[in-house]
Amino acid sequence: MNALALPVVLPLLAAFLVRPAGLASGSLARWFGPLVLLLCAGMLVDTALLTHGQPVSANIGGFAPPLGIVFYADSLALLFAIAVPAFALLLWPREAMQAGGDRISALMLLLVGSGTGMALSGDLFNLYVFYELLAVASFGLVASSGSARAWAATVRYLLISGFGSVLALVGVALIYAQTGTLNLAQLSEFAPERLANPLGLAAFACLLIGFGVKAELFPVNAWVPEVYATAPKRVSALLAGVVSKLAILVVLRLILLVFDLPEARQSLLVLGLIGLVSGELAAWRARDLPRMLAFSSIGQLGLLFMAVSIPGVLGLIAALAVALHHLLMKPALFLLAERWSGGLENLAGAGRKAPLAAGLFTLFALSLLGVPPLPGFWAKLVLLLGLGQQDAVLAQAAIFGVLLMAVVEAHYLFRLVGLLYAKTAHGAPPHRMGDLAVASLLGAILVASMPLLPALAQGLGWMAHQASDVAAYRAVTLGSTIPGVAP
Amino acid sequence: MNPPDLITILISGGIGLVAIGAVGMAVSRHLLRLVLALAIAEAGANLLLVLAGYRWDAVAPILTGATVTRPMVDPVPQALVLTAIVIGVGVQALAVALLIRVKEAYGTLDIRELKTRVEQEICGAAGIAPPESANKPGGGQPYPVPVTTSRESA
Amino acid sequence: MHKLASLLFAIGLAALLIGLAAQLPLGMTPMVVGQAILEQAPGETGSANIVTSVVLAYRGIDTLGELAILFAAATVAGLVLAPSIHAESRLRAKPRHDAGLVLRAGSDLLFPLLLSVGFYIVLHGHLTPGGGFQGGVVLAAAFFVSFLARPARQPSHVGIVLIEALAGASFIGIGLAALLGGGAFLQPVLDKGTLGQLVSAGSLPLLYLAVGLKVGAELSGLLAHLAE
C-alpha cells in the first residue's frame, strides 16, 4: 500500500504550487485546492473500500520499520483521515476563493496534508512534525481575518502552542532516552518494561500537554475564547471540529499502544472533568454566541477526554461516539453563529426572521444536550455506562459532574432557544446560502443517523475492537505479512 | 574532568534552559520577551533531545574511510534535532512578524494591556458592555498613567 | 504574588525534571534503531554521513514536513505583513538610502564567496557535516547581505516564489518518481556510486540541493518581508 503516502503528500505539493499557479491564472489557483482535496478524499475512500477496513501499512522510503517511518491505516485512522479533506472542502474559506486568496488556499492545503498525516502516521516524532505543521497553518488561518484583534489573539495562541511543543519535545526526548526507538509499534513492545515507571508517566504528561493545546485540554486552553471570537467562523469551525479530534486521536493511540497505565487514564479523567466543569460554567456566563460556543466546545472536549480515559472497548466506543457527534455538531453551530455574532440579548426574535437557521440551531442544541431520540443522548449514555463500570470514587464523581453540567448546559441552551423565538423584532442580516446549506447537510446527517443507530453502534464496536488490538497493530506495521489486501 | 561529569553538566544545562524559559514565559509581560523565553526553552528541549543519543565514548556518525576503532553516537537524535531547530526558527520568525503588526495596531506589546484591549474590541463588535477589568483599582479611582521607560519605548 | 507563584512552579518543574533525569541511563542510552541504522545505512543509501541518511532517507517525510513548516511560516508572514495603505505611506515618507562605500564594496565581495560556500555545504551534505539546511541558511545570508547594503534594490518577490515552489515541488517530485517506479515514496533511487565520492549516494544530493534552495528562498522571503 505504498500509495497511502499520496493523500498526505499531494496537498503539500499543491500548496507549494498554488502561488505560482496564481501568478499564471487566477481562476486556476482558485479551483486548484478544492480539486486536489477532492482527489485526496477519493483516494482515501478508495483505500477504505479496497481493504474492507482491514489494517494496512506503508513504509515511507521503502525502509522496514522501526528504521523508517511507517503509515498505518485501520478503519479508525481512515475515518478521521477522510474527515479532514471532507470537512476542509465543506468549510473552504470564502477568502480563498477571492482574488489574492492563494496564500489562504496554500495554508488550507497544508492543514489538510498535515491533518491526514497525523491520522495515519505511526511514528512519534513524525506525529510531532505534522502537529507543528498543523499548528503553523492554523495560526495563519486565524490571522487571515486581517483584524488587529485577530493578530493579537494569534500571538497568544502561538505562545501557548509553542510552550506545548517544547514540552512535547521534552517528552519525545525522555521516551527516546529510555527506549531508543520512536516507532509506536516497537514502543508498545518496550513500554511495559521501560516506560511503566515515573519517567514514562512524566513523558506521557509532557506529550499530553503538548498535543492537548489543540484539543483544548484544561491547563492549556486559554487561547480558545479569543481565537474563536476573532477568527473567520469557518476556520473556528475547522479548528473546533476537526483539528481538535486529530489531537485527541494521537492521545488515544498513545494511551492504547504505549501508556496503558491506570495513572495516565486517571490524569485524563481529572483534566477532562475540570475542562468540562470550567467550560460549561464559562459558557453559562458568556454573553455572546461565538464565545458561548467556544466555552461549550472546551466542555464537550473535556467530556471526550473523560471518554478516552475509560479502559477497554466500551471506553473506545464512548470516545468514538462523542467525537463523531461533536465533529458533526460544532462546525454547524459555528456556521450558524456567523451572522448571529452579537450579544445574546440582540438575538431576541432572530428565529422568526430565519426559521431554518433557528430550527437547525434548536436541533443541534437538543442533541448537544442529549435529549433521548437524538444521537447525542446515546453518546452520553455510553459514556455514563463506561464510567459506571468502574468502582473508583473518581468515576462516581465524574458521573455526578457530567449530570450536573447537563443541567447547566440545559439552562443556557434553553435560554438561548427561548430568546431566538421571542416575540420581538430583530434586525440581524440573513445567513449566507452556502453556510446554511452546509449546516443543513450536517443536520440531515445527524437526523438520518437516528434510524441507523443499531448498525452504527455495531460499526463503532467493530472499529473499537480493531483499534484496541495492539497485537494486530504490531503485526501489520512490523511484521512482513500484510493480511487482507486484495490485489 | 572525566566524561560522565560532562554529561551531568550538559543535562543540567538543558533542564536549566527549559526552566529559565518556563520562568520567563510565566513572569514576563512584554510579548517580545515571551518570544525570547520560548526560544530559550526550545533550545533547552533541543539540547535534551540530542543528549538522548549521546555516548561519551563515541565519535560522530560520519564514515571517513579510516578504520573505525571507536563506536559512533546514535544518528537519529541528531537528525531529529536538525528538524526541531528548523521548526523553531520558522515559528519564531512568524511570531516576530505578528508582533510587528500588533505593535503597529495597538502601540504596545504589554500582554495584559493587549488582553484588555482585545476583550473591549470583541465586546464592542458584539454590541455588549465590556466586563469589569480585574486589574482595576478599587474605590472608583482612575487608572494610573502607564509608566513607559525609555528602554521600552525605544 | 503572581511572580512568586510562577517562580515556584518553574522551580518545581526543574526539580521534577532533574529528579527524572537522574534516573535516565544517560551516556549509555539504549541504541535500538540507531544501532541498526549505523550498520545498514552505508550499504542502503551510499552516504558517508549517516545523519544525512537519516534526514533524507529513513526519515525523509519528516524533512518534507519541516520544509512545509518553513513554507507555511513564510506564507503566513507574507499574509500578515502584506503591504497595507499604512505601511506604504510610511515607505514613501522615508526613502531608503544605500549604505556607505565600505559596506557596499564589502557586500559585493562577500556575495560570490557566500554563494559558493553555501553551494559547497549543500552539495557535500552526504560526505561531511552540513547539508541543505545549513547551506540554505548561508545562501539566504548572501542575498540578505546585499539587501542590507542596498535597501532600495528589493529582492524579486516573483523570483523567490518561483524558486521556493520549484524546489519544494522537485523534492516531492523525486519522491513521487520513486513511487511511480514501483518503490515507496521517497525511496532512494539512482546509482549509489562509491562511498565517499562527490557523485555518490544516488538521489540524496539532489534532495539536499532542493532542500538548500527551498530553505534559502524561504529565509530570504521571510527576511525580506520582515525588513519591509
Coordinates of N, CA and C in Angstrom, one line a residue, chain A residues 66-69 123-129 132 168-177 179-183 187, chain B residues 42 45-53 61 74-88, chain C residues 33-34 37 50-56 58-63 66 69 133-134 208:
Chain A
P66 N 11.3 -0.7 12.4 CA 11.3 0.6 13.0 C 12.3 1.6 12.5
L67 N 13.1 1.2 11.5 CA 14.1 2.1 11.0 C 13.5 3.3 10.2
G68 N 12.6 3.0 9.3 CA 11.9 4.1 8.6 C 10.6 4.5 9.3
I69 N 10.0 5.4 8.7 CA 8.7 5.9 9.2 C 7.6 5.0 8.5
D123 N 4.7 7.0 13.8 CA 6.0 7.3 14.3 C 5.8 8.6 15.2
L124 N 6.4 8.5 16.4 CA 6.1 9.6 17.4 C 6.7 10.9 16.9
F125 N 7.9 11.0 16.4 CA 8.4 12.3 16.0 C 7.8 12.8 14.7
N126 N 7.4 11.9 13.8 CA 6.7 12.3 12.6 C 5.3 12.9 13.0
L127 N 4.7 12.3 14.0 CA 3.4 12.9 14.5 C 3.7 14.4 15.0
Y128 N 4.8 14.5 15.7 CA 5.2 15.9 16.2 C 5.4 16.9 15.1
V129 N 6.1 16.4 14.0 CA 6.3 17.3 12.9 C 5.0 17.7 12.2
E132 N 3.1 20.2 14.3 CA 3.7 21.6 14.2 C 3.2 22.2 12.9
A168 N 6.3 18.8 24.5 CA 6.2 17.6 23.7 C 7.5 17.1 23.3
L169 N 8.4 18.0 22.9 CA 9.8 17.7 22.5 C 10.5 17.0 23.7
V170 N 10.3 17.6 24.9 CA 11.0 17.0 26.1 C 10.4 15.6 26.3
G171 N 9.1 15.4 26.1 CA 8.5 14.1 26.2 C 9.2 13.1 25.2
V172 N 9.4 13.6 24.0 CA 10.0 12.7 23.0 C 11.4 12.3 23.4
A173 N 12.1 13.3 23.9 CA 13.5 13.1 24.4 C 13.5 12.0 25.5
L174 N 12.6 12.2 26.5 CA 12.5 11.2 27.6 C 12.3 9.8 27.1
I175 N 11.3 9.7 26.1 CA 11.0 8.4 25.6 C 12.2 7.8 24.8
Y176 N 12.8 8.6 24.0 CA 13.9 8.1 23.2 C 15.0 7.6 24.1
A177 N 15.3 8.4 25.2 CA 16.4 8.1 26.1 C 16.1 6.8 26.8
T179 N 14.1 4.2 25.5 CA 13.8 3.1 24.7 C 14.6 3.0 23.4
G180 N 15.1 4.1 22.9 CA 15.9 4.1 21.7 C 15.1 3.9 20.4
T181 N 13.8 4.1 20.5 CA 13.0 4.0 19.3 C 11.9 5.0 19.3
L182 N 11.3 5.3 18.1 CA 10.2 6.2 18.0 C 9.0 5.6 17.4
N183 N 9.2 4.3 16.9 CA 8.1 3.7 16.2 C 7.0 3.2 17.3
L187 N 7.5 0.8 20.3 CA 7.3 1.4 21.7 C 6.3 0.5 22.5
Chain B
E42 N 13.0 26.3 24.0 CA 13.2 25.4 22.9 C 14.6 24.9 22.8
A45 N 15.1 22.2 25.2 CA 14.5 20.9 24.8 C 15.3 20.3 23.7
N46 N 15.9 21.1 22.8 CA 16.7 20.5 21.7 C 18.0 19.9 22.3
L47 N 18.5 20.6 23.3 CA 19.7 20.0 24.0 C 19.4 18.7 24.6
L48 N 18.3 18.6 25.3 CA 17.9 17.3 25.9 C 17.7 16.2 24.9
L49 N 17.1 16.6 23.7 CA 16.8 15.6 22.7 C 18.1 15.1 22.1
V50 N 19.1 16.0 21.9 CA 20.4 15.5 21.3 C 21.1 14.7 22.3
L51 N 21.0 15.0 23.6 CA 21.7 14.3 24.6 C 21.1 12.9 24.8
A52 N 19.9 12.7 24.3 CA 19.2 11.4 24.4 C 20.0 10.3 23.6
G53 N 20.8 10.8 22.6 CA 21.5 9.8 21.9 C 23.0 9.9 22.0
P61 N 28.8 10.3 13.7 CA 28.4 9.2 12.8 C 28.7 9.5 11.3
D74 N 24.5 7.7 18.4 CA 23.2 7.4 17.7 C 22.9 8.6 16.7
P75 N 22.7 8.3 15.4 CA 22.5 9.4 14.5 C 21.1 9.9 14.5
V76 N 20.1 9.1 15.1 CA 18.7 9.5 14.9 C 18.4 10.8 15.7
P77 N 18.8 11.0 17.0 CA 18.5 12.2 17.7 C 19.1 13.5 17.0
Q78 N 20.3 13.3 16.3 CA 20.9 14.4 15.6 C 20.0 14.9 14.5
A79 N 19.4 13.9 13.8 CA 18.5 14.3 12.7 C 17.2 14.9 13.2
L80 N 16.8 14.4 14.4 CA 15.5 14.9 15.0 C 15.8 16.4 15.4
V81 N 17.0 16.6 16.0 CA 17.2 18.0 16.4 C 17.3 19.0 15.3
L82 N 17.9 18.5 14.2 CA 18.0 19.3 13.0 C 16.6 19.8 12.6
T83 N 15.7 18.8 12.6 CA 14.3 19.1 12.2 C 13.7 20.1 13.2
A84 N 13.9 19.8 14.5 CA 13.3 20.6 15.6 C 13.8 22.1 15.5
I85 N 15.1 22.2 15.3 CA 15.7 23.6 15.2 C 15.0 24.4 14.1
V86 N 14.9 23.8 12.9 CA 14.3 24.5 11.8 C 12.9 24.8 12.1
I87 N 12.1 23.9 12.7 CA 10.7 24.2 13.0 C 10.7 25.4 14.0
G88 N 11.6 25.4 15.0 CA 11.6 26.5 15.9 C 11.9 27.9 15.2
Chain C
V33 N 17.2 1.5 17.3 CA 17.0 1.9 15.9 C 18.4 2.5 15.4
G34 N 19.0 3.3 16.3 CA 20.3 3.9 15.9 C 21.3 2.9 15.5
I37 N 20.6 1.4 12.2 CA 20.8 2.3 11.1 C 22.3 2.5 10.8
I50 N 26.1 9.6 8.0 CA 24.9 8.8 8.4 C 23.7 9.6 8.8
V51 N 24.0 10.8 9.4 CA 22.9 11.7 9.8 C 22.2 12.1 8.5
T52 N 22.9 12.3 7.4 CA 22.2 12.7 6.2 C 21.3 11.5 5.7
S53 N 21.8 10.3 5.9 CA 20.9 9.1 5.5 C 19.6 9.2 6.3
V54 N 19.8 9.5 7.6 CA 18.6 9.5 8.5 C 17.6 10.6 8.0
V55 N 18.2 11.8 7.8 CA 17.4 13.0 7.5 C 16.7 12.8 6.1
L56 N 17.4 12.3 5.1 CA 16.8 12.3 3.8 C 16.2 11.0 3.4
Y58 N 15.8 7.6 5.8 CA 15.0 6.9 6.8 C 13.8 7.8 7.3
R59 N 14.1 9.1 7.5 CA 13.1 10.0 8.0 C 12.8 11.1 7.0
G60 N 12.8 10.7 5.7 CA 12.6 11.8 4.7 C 11.3 12.5 4.8
I61 N 10.3 11.9 5.2 CA 9.0 12.6 5.2 C 8.9 13.6 6.4
D62 N 9.8 13.4 7.4 CA 9.9 14.5 8.4 C 10.5 15.7 7.8
T63 N 11.5 15.5 7.0 CA 12.2 16.6 6.3 C 11.2 17.4 5.4
E66 N 9.1 19.4 7.5 CA 9.8 20.6 8.0 C 9.9 21.7 7.0
I69 N 6.7 23.4 6.9 CA 6.5 24.3 8.0 C 7.2 25.6 7.7
F133 N 20.1 22.3 4.9 CA 19.6 23.3 5.9 C 20.7 24.3 6.2
Q134 N 21.9 23.8 6.5 CA 23.0 24.7 6.9 C 23.4 25.6 5.6
Y208 N 19.0 17.1 -1.3 CA 19.6 18.1 -0.4 C 19.7 19.4 -1.2

